Short mmCIF file of C-alpha atoms and ligand atoms in Angstrom, two decimals:
data_model
loop_
_atom_site.label_atom_id
_atom_site.label_comp_id
_atom_site.label_asym_id
_atom_site.label_seq_id
_atom_site.Cartn_x
_atom_site.Cartn_y
_atom_site.Cartn_z
CA MET A 22 61.59 182.39 25.01
CA TYR A 23 60.87 180.43 28.40
CA ALA A 24 63.65 178.08 29.21
CA PHE A 25 63.71 174.33 28.17
CA GLU A 26 65.90 171.19 28.01
CA MET A 27 67.12 170.05 24.54
CA GLU A 28 67.46 166.47 23.72
CA ARG A 29 68.73 165.29 20.44
CA PRO A 30 68.07 161.24 20.05
CA GLN A 31 69.26 159.37 17.36
CA THR A 32 66.40 157.12 17.09
CA ILE A 33 62.74 156.83 16.80
CA ALA A 34 62.16 154.84 19.78
CA ASP A 35 64.60 157.16 21.68
CA ALA A 36 62.74 160.06 20.51
CA VAL A 37 59.21 158.29 21.55
CA ALA A 38 60.40 157.79 24.93
CA ALA A 39 61.77 160.95 25.35
CA LEU A 40 58.48 162.54 24.25
CA LYS A 41 56.66 160.55 27.09
CA ASP A 42 57.66 163.09 29.50
CA GLU A 43 54.70 165.65 30.74
CA ASP A 44 55.27 168.99 28.22
CA ALA A 45 58.16 167.43 26.27
CA GLN A 46 57.58 168.59 22.65
CA ALA A 47 58.98 167.34 18.92
CA LEU A 48 61.16 169.79 17.22
CA GLY A 49 61.55 169.17 13.50
CA GLY A 50 63.21 172.02 11.48
CA GLY A 51 62.06 174.69 14.02
CA GLN A 52 60.78 177.31 11.04
CA THR A 53 57.05 177.43 13.09
CA LEU A 54 58.02 176.23 16.53
CA ILE A 55 60.90 178.65 17.26
CA PRO A 56 59.02 181.94 16.08
CA THR A 57 56.07 180.23 18.26
CA LEU A 58 58.53 180.09 20.99
CA LYS A 59 59.85 183.59 20.85
CA GLN A 60 56.14 184.79 21.18
CA ARG A 61 56.03 182.63 24.35
CA LEU A 62 52.79 181.07 22.74
CA ALA A 63 54.13 177.81 23.90
CA MET A 64 56.10 176.54 26.77
CA PRO A 65 57.37 173.05 26.54
CA SER A 66 59.58 172.02 29.10
CA LYS A 67 61.81 169.78 27.00
CA LEU A 68 62.10 169.92 23.41
CA VAL A 69 62.97 166.57 21.52
CA SER A 70 64.89 167.42 18.47
CA LEU A 71 63.92 164.74 15.51
CA HIS A 72 67.22 166.32 13.26
CA GLY A 73 69.49 163.62 14.43
CA ILE A 74 67.24 160.47 13.41
CA ALA A 75 68.42 159.20 10.13
CA GLN A 76 65.62 156.90 9.77
CA MET A 77 63.36 159.70 9.38
CA LYS A 78 65.31 161.22 6.58
CA GLY A 79 65.56 160.82 2.80
CA VAL A 80 62.86 159.66 -0.17
CA CYS A 81 62.52 156.51 -1.59
CA THR A 82 59.83 154.76 -3.81
CA ASP A 83 58.01 151.67 -2.22
CA ASP A 84 56.61 148.43 -3.99
CA ASP A 85 53.37 150.08 -4.99
CA GLY A 86 55.17 152.83 -6.59
CA ARG A 87 54.18 155.24 -3.96
CA ILE A 88 56.98 158.19 -2.86
CA CYS A 89 57.84 157.66 0.80
CA ILE A 90 59.24 160.73 2.28
CA GLY A 91 60.77 160.29 6.04
CA GLY A 92 59.30 162.60 8.29
CA ALA A 93 62.21 164.77 9.20
CA THR A 94 63.27 165.13 5.31
CA THR A 95 63.84 169.09 4.61
CA HIS A 96 61.57 171.01 1.88
CA GLN A 97 64.98 171.49 0.30
CA GLN A 98 65.66 167.31 0.07
CA VAL A 99 61.99 166.90 -1.32
CA SER A 100 62.55 169.54 -3.90
CA GLU A 101 65.68 167.79 -4.87
CA SER A 102 64.82 163.91 -4.42
CA ALA A 103 61.16 163.82 -5.10
CA GLY A 104 61.47 163.99 -8.93
CA ASP A 105 59.11 161.08 -9.60
CA TYR A 106 56.27 163.12 -8.00
CA PRO A 107 57.22 166.58 -10.15
CA ALA A 108 54.02 168.38 -8.79
CA LEU A 109 55.03 167.58 -5.07
CA ALA A 110 58.91 168.24 -5.70
CA TRP A 111 57.63 171.67 -7.20
CA LEU A 112 55.60 172.46 -4.16
CA ALA A 113 58.17 171.77 -1.89
CA SER A 114 60.94 173.98 -3.88
CA ARG A 115 58.21 176.74 -3.12
CA ILE A 116 57.66 176.85 0.23
CA GLY A 117 58.97 179.95 1.98
CA ASP A 118 62.36 181.07 1.34
CA PRO A 119 65.99 178.85 0.49
CA ALA A 120 66.59 179.34 4.59
CA VAL A 121 63.23 178.24 5.21
CA ARG A 122 63.66 175.17 3.06
CA ASN A 123 67.10 174.24 4.34
CA ARG A 124 65.57 173.55 7.70
CA GLY A 125 61.83 173.06 7.75
CA THR A 126 60.41 169.54 7.27
CA ILE A 127 57.36 167.72 5.89
CA GLY A 128 56.69 165.88 9.38
CA GLY A 129 56.66 169.51 10.97
CA SER A 130 54.68 171.02 8.26
CA LEU A 131 51.87 168.01 8.42
CA ALA A 132 51.83 168.14 12.24
CA ASN A 133 51.34 171.86 12.47
CA ASN A 134 48.46 171.82 9.86
CA ASP A 135 48.43 175.84 9.56
CA PRO A 136 45.16 176.55 7.64
CA SER A 137 47.46 178.31 4.56
CA ALA A 138 50.48 175.48 4.46
CA CYS A 139 51.69 173.80 1.09
CA TYR A 140 52.20 170.21 2.31
CA PRO A 141 48.50 169.56 3.74
CA ALA A 142 47.08 170.25 0.23
CA ALA A 143 49.44 167.80 -1.66
CA ALA A 144 48.74 165.08 1.48
CA LEU A 145 45.15 165.35 1.12
CA GLY A 146 45.29 165.80 -2.54
CA SER A 147 47.50 162.99 -3.43
CA GLY A 148 45.50 160.71 -0.83
CA ALA A 149 48.77 160.09 1.04
CA VAL A 150 49.28 157.85 4.20
CA ILE A 151 50.73 159.73 7.28
CA VAL A 152 52.93 157.05 9.16
CA THR A 153 53.41 157.65 12.89
CA ASP A 154 55.65 155.66 15.08
CA ASN A 155 52.69 153.10 15.88
CA ARG A 156 50.22 153.66 13.03
CA GLU A 157 49.17 154.61 9.49
CA ILE A 158 46.59 157.33 9.03
CA ALA A 159 44.82 157.91 5.90
CA ALA A 160 45.07 161.73 4.91
CA ASP A 161 41.15 161.74 4.74
CA ASP A 162 41.16 160.99 8.43
CA TYR A 163 44.16 163.00 9.23
CA PHE A 164 43.48 166.75 8.82
CA GLN A 165 40.78 167.52 11.38
CA GLY A 166 40.40 171.38 11.34
CA MET A 167 42.84 174.63 11.43
CA PHE A 168 46.04 173.49 13.48
CA THR A 169 44.11 170.03 14.62
CA THR A 170 45.23 166.49 13.54
CA ALA A 171 44.66 163.02 14.38
CA LEU A 172 48.20 162.68 15.90
CA ASN A 173 48.21 162.02 19.95
CA GLU A 174 50.38 163.68 22.38
CA GLY A 175 54.04 162.50 21.65
CA GLU A 176 53.29 160.99 18.68
CA ILE A 177 55.57 161.61 15.69
CA ILE A 178 55.22 161.64 11.81
CA THR A 179 57.92 159.16 10.83
CA GLU A 180 57.17 158.78 7.08
CA VAL A 181 54.62 160.15 4.39
CA LYS A 182 53.74 158.09 1.63
CA PHE A 183 52.22 159.45 -1.63
CA PRO A 184 50.45 157.59 -4.25
CA VAL A 185 51.69 159.25 -7.87
CA PRO A 186 48.66 160.51 -10.05
CA SER A 187 48.99 160.59 -13.96
CA HIS A 188 48.58 164.40 -13.78
CA ALA A 189 48.85 166.87 -10.90
CA ALA A 190 49.94 170.48 -10.34
CA TYR A 191 50.09 172.88 -7.39
CA MET A 192 48.78 176.44 -7.74
CA LYS A 193 50.01 178.90 -5.18
CA PHE A 194 48.77 182.28 -4.91
CA ILE A 195 51.20 183.90 -2.64
CA GLN A 196 50.41 186.26 0.21
CA PRO A 197 53.50 188.19 -0.55
CA ALA A 198 54.30 189.16 3.10
CA SER A 199 54.28 185.77 4.58
CA ARG A 200 55.44 183.64 1.62
CA PHE A 201 52.43 181.51 2.58
CA PRO A 202 49.87 180.73 0.26
CA LEU A 203 46.68 183.11 0.37
CA VAL A 204 44.78 180.45 -1.67
CA ALA A 205 46.40 177.40 -3.36
CA VAL A 206 45.04 174.48 -4.96
CA PHE A 207 46.16 170.80 -5.54
CA VAL A 208 44.65 168.93 -8.14
CA ALA A 209 45.63 165.51 -8.77
CA LYS A 210 44.23 162.66 -11.32
CA PHE A 211 44.54 159.25 -10.99
CA ASP A 212 43.07 156.37 -12.93
CA ASP A 213 39.97 155.97 -10.72
CA GLY A 214 39.26 160.06 -10.16
CA VAL A 215 40.28 163.16 -9.54
CA ARG A 216 41.42 164.80 -5.99
CA VAL A 217 41.01 168.71 -5.42
CA ALA A 218 42.43 169.78 -2.10
CA ILE A 219 42.31 173.63 -1.34
CA THR A 220 44.50 175.29 1.48
CA GLY A 221 44.55 179.07 2.64
CA ALA A 222 40.92 179.67 2.08
CA SER A 223 38.96 177.68 4.89
CA GLU A 224 38.23 178.30 8.38
CA GLU A 225 38.68 174.69 8.83
CA GLY A 226 42.00 174.46 7.13
CA VAL A 227 42.69 172.00 4.27
CA PHE A 228 39.82 170.84 2.56
CA ARG A 229 38.34 168.57 -0.57
CA TRP A 230 36.31 170.25 -3.01
CA GLY A 231 34.01 167.33 -3.76
CA GLU A 232 31.95 169.12 -6.18
CA ALA A 233 35.05 170.00 -8.60
CA GLU A 234 36.53 166.31 -8.14
CA SER A 235 33.13 164.94 -9.33
CA ALA A 236 33.05 167.19 -12.41
CA LEU A 237 36.65 167.00 -13.01
CA SER A 238 36.71 162.94 -12.97
CA GLY A 239 34.12 163.22 -15.61
CA ASN A 240 35.65 165.56 -17.46
CA PHE A 241 39.66 166.97 -16.75
CA ALA A 242 39.49 170.35 -18.30
CA PRO A 243 39.35 173.97 -16.39
CA GLU A 244 35.61 174.41 -18.38
CA ALA A 245 34.46 171.41 -15.88
CA VAL A 246 34.63 173.97 -12.93
CA ASP A 247 32.55 176.44 -14.69
CA GLY A 248 29.62 177.51 -12.58
CA LEU A 249 30.72 175.63 -9.36
CA SER A 250 31.42 177.85 -6.26
CA VAL A 251 32.04 177.31 -2.69
CA ASP A 252 30.49 179.29 -0.08
CA PRO A 253 32.04 181.95 1.26
CA SER A 254 30.51 181.68 4.56
CA GLY A 255 33.31 179.44 5.74
CA MET A 256 35.97 180.86 4.29
CA ILE A 257 38.76 182.93 6.00
CA GLY A 258 38.33 186.96 5.85
CA ASP A 259 41.02 188.66 6.79
CA LEU A 260 42.86 192.17 5.92
CA HIS A 261 44.79 190.08 2.78
CA GLY A 262 41.48 189.31 1.48
CA THR A 263 37.71 188.71 2.24
CA LYS A 264 35.58 185.60 2.56
CA GLU A 265 34.04 186.25 -1.20
CA TYR A 266 37.57 187.21 -2.52
CA ARG A 267 38.80 183.61 -1.22
CA ALA A 268 35.89 181.84 -2.27
CA HIS A 269 36.40 183.19 -5.82
CA LEU A 270 39.91 182.43 -5.92
CA VAL A 271 39.15 178.63 -5.12
CA GLY A 272 37.53 178.72 -8.13
CA VAL A 273 40.25 180.61 -10.43
CA MET A 274 43.18 178.60 -9.06
CA THR A 275 41.38 175.22 -9.43
CA LYS A 276 40.73 176.02 -12.87
CA ARG A 277 44.53 176.94 -13.32
CA ALA A 278 45.70 173.83 -11.64
CA VAL A 279 43.62 171.62 -14.05
CA LYS A 280 45.05 173.58 -16.91
CA ALA A 281 48.54 173.10 -15.64
CA ALA A 282 48.08 169.39 -14.95
CA ALA A 283 46.35 168.62 -18.32
CA ALA A 284 49.16 170.27 -19.99
CA GLY A 285 51.94 168.20 -18.04
CA GLU A 286 53.13 171.38 -16.16
CA THR A 287 53.81 171.15 -12.25
CA GLY A 288 52.46 174.51 -10.91
CA VAL A 289 52.79 177.92 -10.61
CA SER A 290 53.08 180.69 -8.01
CA SER A 291 51.83 183.92 -8.73
CA ALA A 292 50.98 186.93 -6.54
CA HIS A 293 48.57 190.01 -6.75
CA MET B 7 73.66 174.80 30.62
CA SER B 8 75.41 172.18 27.92
CA HIS B 9 78.35 172.43 26.16
CA VAL B 10 78.34 173.17 22.38
CA SER B 11 81.34 172.89 19.99
CA MET B 12 81.61 173.73 16.53
CA LYS B 13 83.64 175.07 13.57
CA VAL B 14 83.03 178.86 12.86
CA ASN B 15 84.78 180.46 9.88
CA GLY B 16 87.28 177.43 10.12
CA LYS B 17 88.15 178.05 13.91
CA GLU B 18 87.04 175.42 16.42
CA VAL B 19 84.63 177.37 19.13
CA GLY B 20 82.67 176.18 22.17
CA GLY B 21 80.73 177.25 25.00
CA GLU B 22 78.21 176.97 27.42
CA VAL B 23 74.99 177.52 26.30
CA GLU B 24 71.13 176.86 27.25
CA GLY B 25 68.55 174.68 25.61
CA ARG B 26 66.84 178.17 24.21
CA THR B 27 70.05 179.76 22.98
CA LEU B 28 69.94 180.49 19.52
CA LEU B 29 72.56 180.28 16.94
CA VAL B 30 72.37 183.99 16.53
CA ASP B 31 72.73 184.74 20.17
CA PHE B 32 75.89 182.28 20.66
CA LEU B 33 77.61 183.94 17.73
CA ARG B 34 76.73 187.42 19.06
CA GLU B 35 77.06 187.27 22.96
CA ASP B 36 79.67 184.52 23.49
CA LEU B 37 81.57 184.94 20.44
CA LYS B 38 81.35 188.52 20.22
CA MET B 39 80.93 188.19 16.53
CA THR B 40 78.25 191.03 15.75
CA GLY B 41 78.26 190.72 11.99
CA THR B 42 75.56 188.65 11.81
CA HIS B 43 72.25 190.88 12.63
CA VAL B 44 68.82 190.31 14.11
CA GLY B 45 66.18 192.11 12.02
CA CYS B 46 63.02 190.59 13.20
CA ASP B 47 61.42 188.23 15.74
CA THR B 48 59.35 186.43 13.14
CA SER B 49 61.88 184.36 10.95
CA GLN B 50 61.03 186.89 7.73
CA CYS B 51 63.36 189.33 7.26
CA GLY B 52 66.87 186.95 6.63
CA ALA B 53 69.46 189.76 8.03
CA CYS B 54 70.52 186.86 10.62
CA VAL B 55 71.56 184.19 7.48
CA VAL B 56 74.80 182.06 7.78
CA HIS B 57 75.78 179.05 6.34
CA VAL B 58 75.62 175.87 8.30
CA ASP B 59 77.33 172.97 6.66
CA GLY B 60 77.43 174.83 3.66
CA LYS B 61 73.68 175.86 3.56
CA ALA B 62 71.93 179.15 4.17
CA VAL B 63 70.04 178.80 7.36
CA LYS B 64 68.47 181.78 9.78
CA ALA B 65 70.61 181.81 12.62
CA CYS B 66 67.72 183.26 14.60
CA THR B 67 65.94 180.07 13.80
CA ILE B 68 68.18 177.26 14.71
CA PHE B 69 69.38 176.65 18.41
CA ALA B 70 72.99 176.43 18.92
CA LEU B 71 72.86 173.07 20.33
CA GLU B 72 71.55 172.07 16.70
CA ALA B 73 74.80 173.27 15.14
CA GLU B 74 76.71 171.25 17.75
CA GLY B 75 79.75 169.69 15.35
CA ALA B 76 78.74 171.95 12.10
CA GLU B 77 80.86 174.02 10.15
CA VAL B 78 79.29 177.74 10.24
CA THR B 79 80.42 180.42 7.71
CA THR B 80 79.22 183.88 8.84
CA ILE B 81 79.84 187.20 7.09
CA GLU B 82 83.18 187.50 9.45
CA GLY B 83 84.43 184.58 7.02
CA MET B 84 83.67 186.33 3.94
CA ALA B 85 86.62 188.71 3.34
CA ASN B 86 89.95 187.28 1.97
CA ALA B 87 92.65 185.77 3.79
CA ASP B 88 94.49 189.08 3.71
CA GLY B 89 91.55 191.20 4.85
CA SER B 90 90.57 192.46 1.76
CA LEU B 91 86.84 192.08 0.81
CA GLY B 92 85.81 188.81 -0.78
CA VAL B 93 84.27 188.49 -4.16
CA VAL B 94 80.70 188.99 -3.04
CA GLN B 95 81.38 191.73 -0.78
CA ALA B 96 83.40 193.45 -3.06
CA ALA B 97 80.52 193.52 -5.41
CA PHE B 98 78.13 195.05 -2.97
CA GLN B 99 80.52 197.84 -2.46
CA GLU B 100 81.18 198.23 -6.12
CA HIS B 101 77.60 198.35 -7.30
CA HIS B 102 76.10 200.14 -4.06
CA GLY B 103 74.37 197.08 -2.90
CA LEU B 104 73.75 198.55 0.46
CA GLN B 105 72.91 201.76 2.33
CA CYS B 106 72.36 201.50 5.70
CA GLY B 107 73.86 197.78 5.53
CA PHE B 108 71.55 196.47 8.29
CA CYS B 109 70.44 193.51 5.65
CA THR B 110 73.91 193.40 3.90
CA PRO B 111 75.30 190.30 6.36
CA GLY B 112 72.48 188.37 5.24
CA MET B 113 71.97 189.21 1.52
CA VAL B 114 75.76 188.52 1.50
CA MET B 115 75.72 185.01 2.75
CA ALA B 116 72.38 184.34 0.86
CA GLY B 117 74.00 185.61 -2.55
CA ALA B 118 77.10 183.32 -1.49
CA ALA B 119 74.93 180.32 -1.22
CA LEU B 120 73.05 181.08 -4.41
CA LEU B 121 76.24 181.07 -6.45
CA LYS B 122 77.72 177.87 -4.86
CA GLU B 123 74.71 175.92 -5.77
CA ASN B 124 74.02 178.05 -9.12
CA PRO B 125 77.24 179.90 -10.30
CA LYS B 126 75.47 181.85 -13.04
CA PRO B 127 71.89 182.61 -11.81
CA SER B 128 69.61 184.60 -13.95
CA GLU B 129 68.20 187.99 -12.90
CA ALA B 130 64.88 185.77 -11.94
CA GLU B 131 66.75 183.29 -10.31
CA ILE B 132 68.56 185.83 -7.82
CA ARG B 133 65.20 187.48 -7.01
CA GLN B 134 63.57 184.39 -6.22
CA TYR B 135 66.45 183.18 -4.19
CA LEU B 136 66.35 186.51 -2.02
CA GLU B 137 62.81 186.22 -1.54
CA GLY B 138 63.33 185.80 2.34
CA ASN B 139 65.68 188.43 2.63
CA ILE B 140 64.32 192.15 3.26
CA CYS B 141 65.77 195.45 2.32
CA ARG B 142 64.37 198.64 3.86
CA CYS B 143 66.46 200.95 1.84
CA THR B 144 67.97 199.77 -1.59
CA GLY B 145 64.87 198.70 -3.67
CA TYR B 146 66.73 195.43 -4.53
CA HIS B 147 67.91 196.35 -7.90
CA ASN B 148 71.74 197.15 -6.96
CA ILE B 149 71.63 194.01 -4.70
CA VAL B 150 70.83 191.81 -7.68
CA LYS B 151 73.04 193.68 -9.96
CA ALA B 152 75.95 193.06 -7.15
CA ILE B 153 75.22 189.27 -7.19
CA MET B 154 75.02 189.17 -10.85
CA ALA B 155 78.44 190.92 -11.24
CA ALA B 156 79.82 188.81 -8.38
CA SER B 157 79.11 185.69 -10.53
CA GLY B 158 81.02 187.15 -13.60
CA GLN B 159 78.37 187.92 -15.77
CA ASP B 160 78.04 191.67 -17.48
CA VAL B 161 76.08 194.27 -15.79
CA GLU B 162 75.91 197.94 -16.29
CA PRO B 163 78.84 199.47 -14.76
CA PRO B 164 77.85 201.68 -11.56
CA ALA B 165 76.59 205.17 -12.19
CA VAL B 166 79.23 207.76 -11.09
CA ALA B 167 78.23 210.81 -9.30
CA ALA B 168 79.16 213.96 -11.44
CA GLU B 169 82.25 215.32 -10.18
C1 FAD C 28 59.57 182.88 6.57
C2 FAD C 28 58.54 181.92 6.57
C3 FAD C 28 57.93 181.27 5.24
C4 FAD C 28 57.12 180.48 5.18
N1 FAD C 28 56.39 179.90 4.13
C5 FAD C 28 55.73 178.71 3.90
C6 FAD C 28 55.15 178.17 2.65
O1 FAD C 28 54.92 179.16 1.99
N2 FAD C 28 54.20 177.09 2.86
C7 FAD C 28 53.98 176.27 3.98
O2 FAD C 28 53.72 175.24 3.94
N3 FAD C 28 54.94 176.60 4.94
C8 FAD C 28 55.64 177.94 5.14
N4 FAD C 28 56.45 178.14 6.28
C9 FAD C 28 56.58 176.84 7.33
C10 FAD C 28 57.71 176.24 6.95
O3 FAD C 28 57.16 175.06 5.85
C11 FAD C 28 57.77 175.33 8.30
O4 FAD C 28 58.96 174.32 8.12
C12 FAD C 28 56.75 174.28 8.84
O5 FAD C 28 55.45 174.82 9.12
C13 FAD C 28 57.00 173.18 10.03
O6 FAD C 28 58.22 172.48 9.94
P1 FAD C 28 59.26 172.15 10.88
O7 FAD C 28 60.02 170.98 10.29
O8 FAD C 28 60.02 173.49 10.70
O9 FAD C 28 58.70 172.19 12.24
P2 FAD C 28 58.81 172.87 13.59
O10 FAD C 28 58.55 174.24 13.59
O11 FAD C 28 59.86 172.12 14.45
O12 FAD C 28 57.22 172.31 14.51
C14 FAD C 28 56.16 172.49 13.94
C15 FAD C 28 55.21 171.73 14.93
O13 FAD C 28 55.31 170.40 14.49
C16 FAD C 28 55.69 169.21 15.52
N5 FAD C 28 56.46 168.35 15.08
C17 FAD C 28 57.85 168.62 14.10
N6 FAD C 28 57.96 167.58 13.14
C18 FAD C 28 57.36 166.81 14.02
C19 FAD C 28 57.06 165.11 13.60
N7 FAD C 28 57.94 164.57 12.90
N8 FAD C 28 55.94 164.58 13.87
C20 FAD C 28 55.16 165.14 14.31
N9 FAD C 28 55.32 166.45 15.03
C21 FAD C 28 56.24 167.29 14.59
C22 FAD C 28 56.31 170.56 16.57
O14 FAD C 28 56.28 169.69 17.91
C23 FAD C 28 55.52 171.45 16.36
O15 FAD C 28 54.21 171.73 17.01
C24 FAD C 28 57.17 179.48 6.21
C25 FAD C 28 58.03 179.68 7.75
C26 FAD C 28 58.48 180.74 7.74
C27 FAD C 28 59.54 180.98 8.70
S1 FES C 29 66.39 187.78 12.60
FE1 FES C 29 64.87 188.11 11.01
S2 FES C 29 64.84 185.80 9.75
FE2 FES C 29 66.37 185.72 11.35
S1 FES C 30 70.66 198.35 3.16
FE1 FES C 30 69.39 198.87 4.82
S2 FES C 30 67.88 197.28 5.08
FE2 FES C 30 69.18 196.71 3.23
#
């Protein structure tokens, strides 16, 4: 690891000020950033730890009934406190392993936008709002391709607001070595339609499967997805699965997610 | 360099560290407590698990400065006051929950964290909780059995070698 300074501000304002320095970078739970630093793939001059900012931690419900999660809230806290949105709490409870969940944060996960991460699927699948230190960004505008987001340099995610659907489920097909999804699908049924977000599959990162959404908005049943497919050419292909395999899994996991959501279940994680 | 202070196994400790000093390096290099192991560079093996303010954390994936003021428990803090093995440690010995022992500090700390949250876990719950702890030797069955036994639940007695 290259050397850097560490700052530990107590307020959002102080963190934003500290991040104005050139080459300063935010530190959330460090569960992605620290391994990256070890491999010398990042070279910040200063890390600004968000861990001490009490304003950025915790889960509450706003006047519109949305679940609001502080940007520095750990996966473990979400799994314990977001019970009013069971599919979201369940998703958080299955990220990585217990030690990762005790440190890793929702803000860090969404800022990183790993093409196989779990939270991006929940945020896009729920039509969440990403709140930063200076604006609100709709999930539909936030995710801009693998490891790319609408965040500006030094901008931090302070909160994420999730509308709560009537039915939702997350189906995670695990890549057992990394514990990340090989492919996972988040399905959410709202009064005005169904959203389907897919992670782990596309070279563009998390995406909405529009065709399935239209079909499911008419008929919220697994059969509605019969005959639909995604184009393998844009899928990730690697030693864990070919493009065609991932494209196939998108359909299978979507059906399973719909079946679970319709039955009032929150999700399942499965492996090869 | 910055000063860091914390409580490790009940004792106030401190030292001068760099921003990049990992908690595991502070424990091993500065405090000379080498019980906590480092098995990987990718935050995936769990050999380094310690408790920070009661929660299982990978000591290789948290900076020493982030543990400022925290209560840290390591494998060295798991023995009883008289030096005899603690409950989880004794169960690992009794049920052959280790072979080379490299993963064992992390396994014991993860197991102890689980039992604090869930005093009577099922076998499936134990296996799920240990997802982030990798063992190259045992095949896991005896580790799961040891944690079951440490929770006071019945398990088959360990096989005894023929005389
Ligand atoms: C063994 C292992 C298994 C894992 N399994 C999964 C899994 O199954 N599913 C999954 O989704 N993830 C998984 N992860 C990743 C984990 O969820 C991380 O916690 C997450 O990706 C990053 O969050 P963090 O808080 O640790 O961020 P950090 O590692 O601290 O930071 C990541 C990036 O986000 C930036 N950042 C951090 N916080 C903020 C913020 N509030 N605002 C703006 N930028 C910020 C940092 O500057 C950095 O660029 C796994 C990680 C490990 C080590
Ligand atoms: S040393 Fe492997 S997870 Fe910490
Ligand atoms: S006993 Fe050797 S790695 Fe677990």
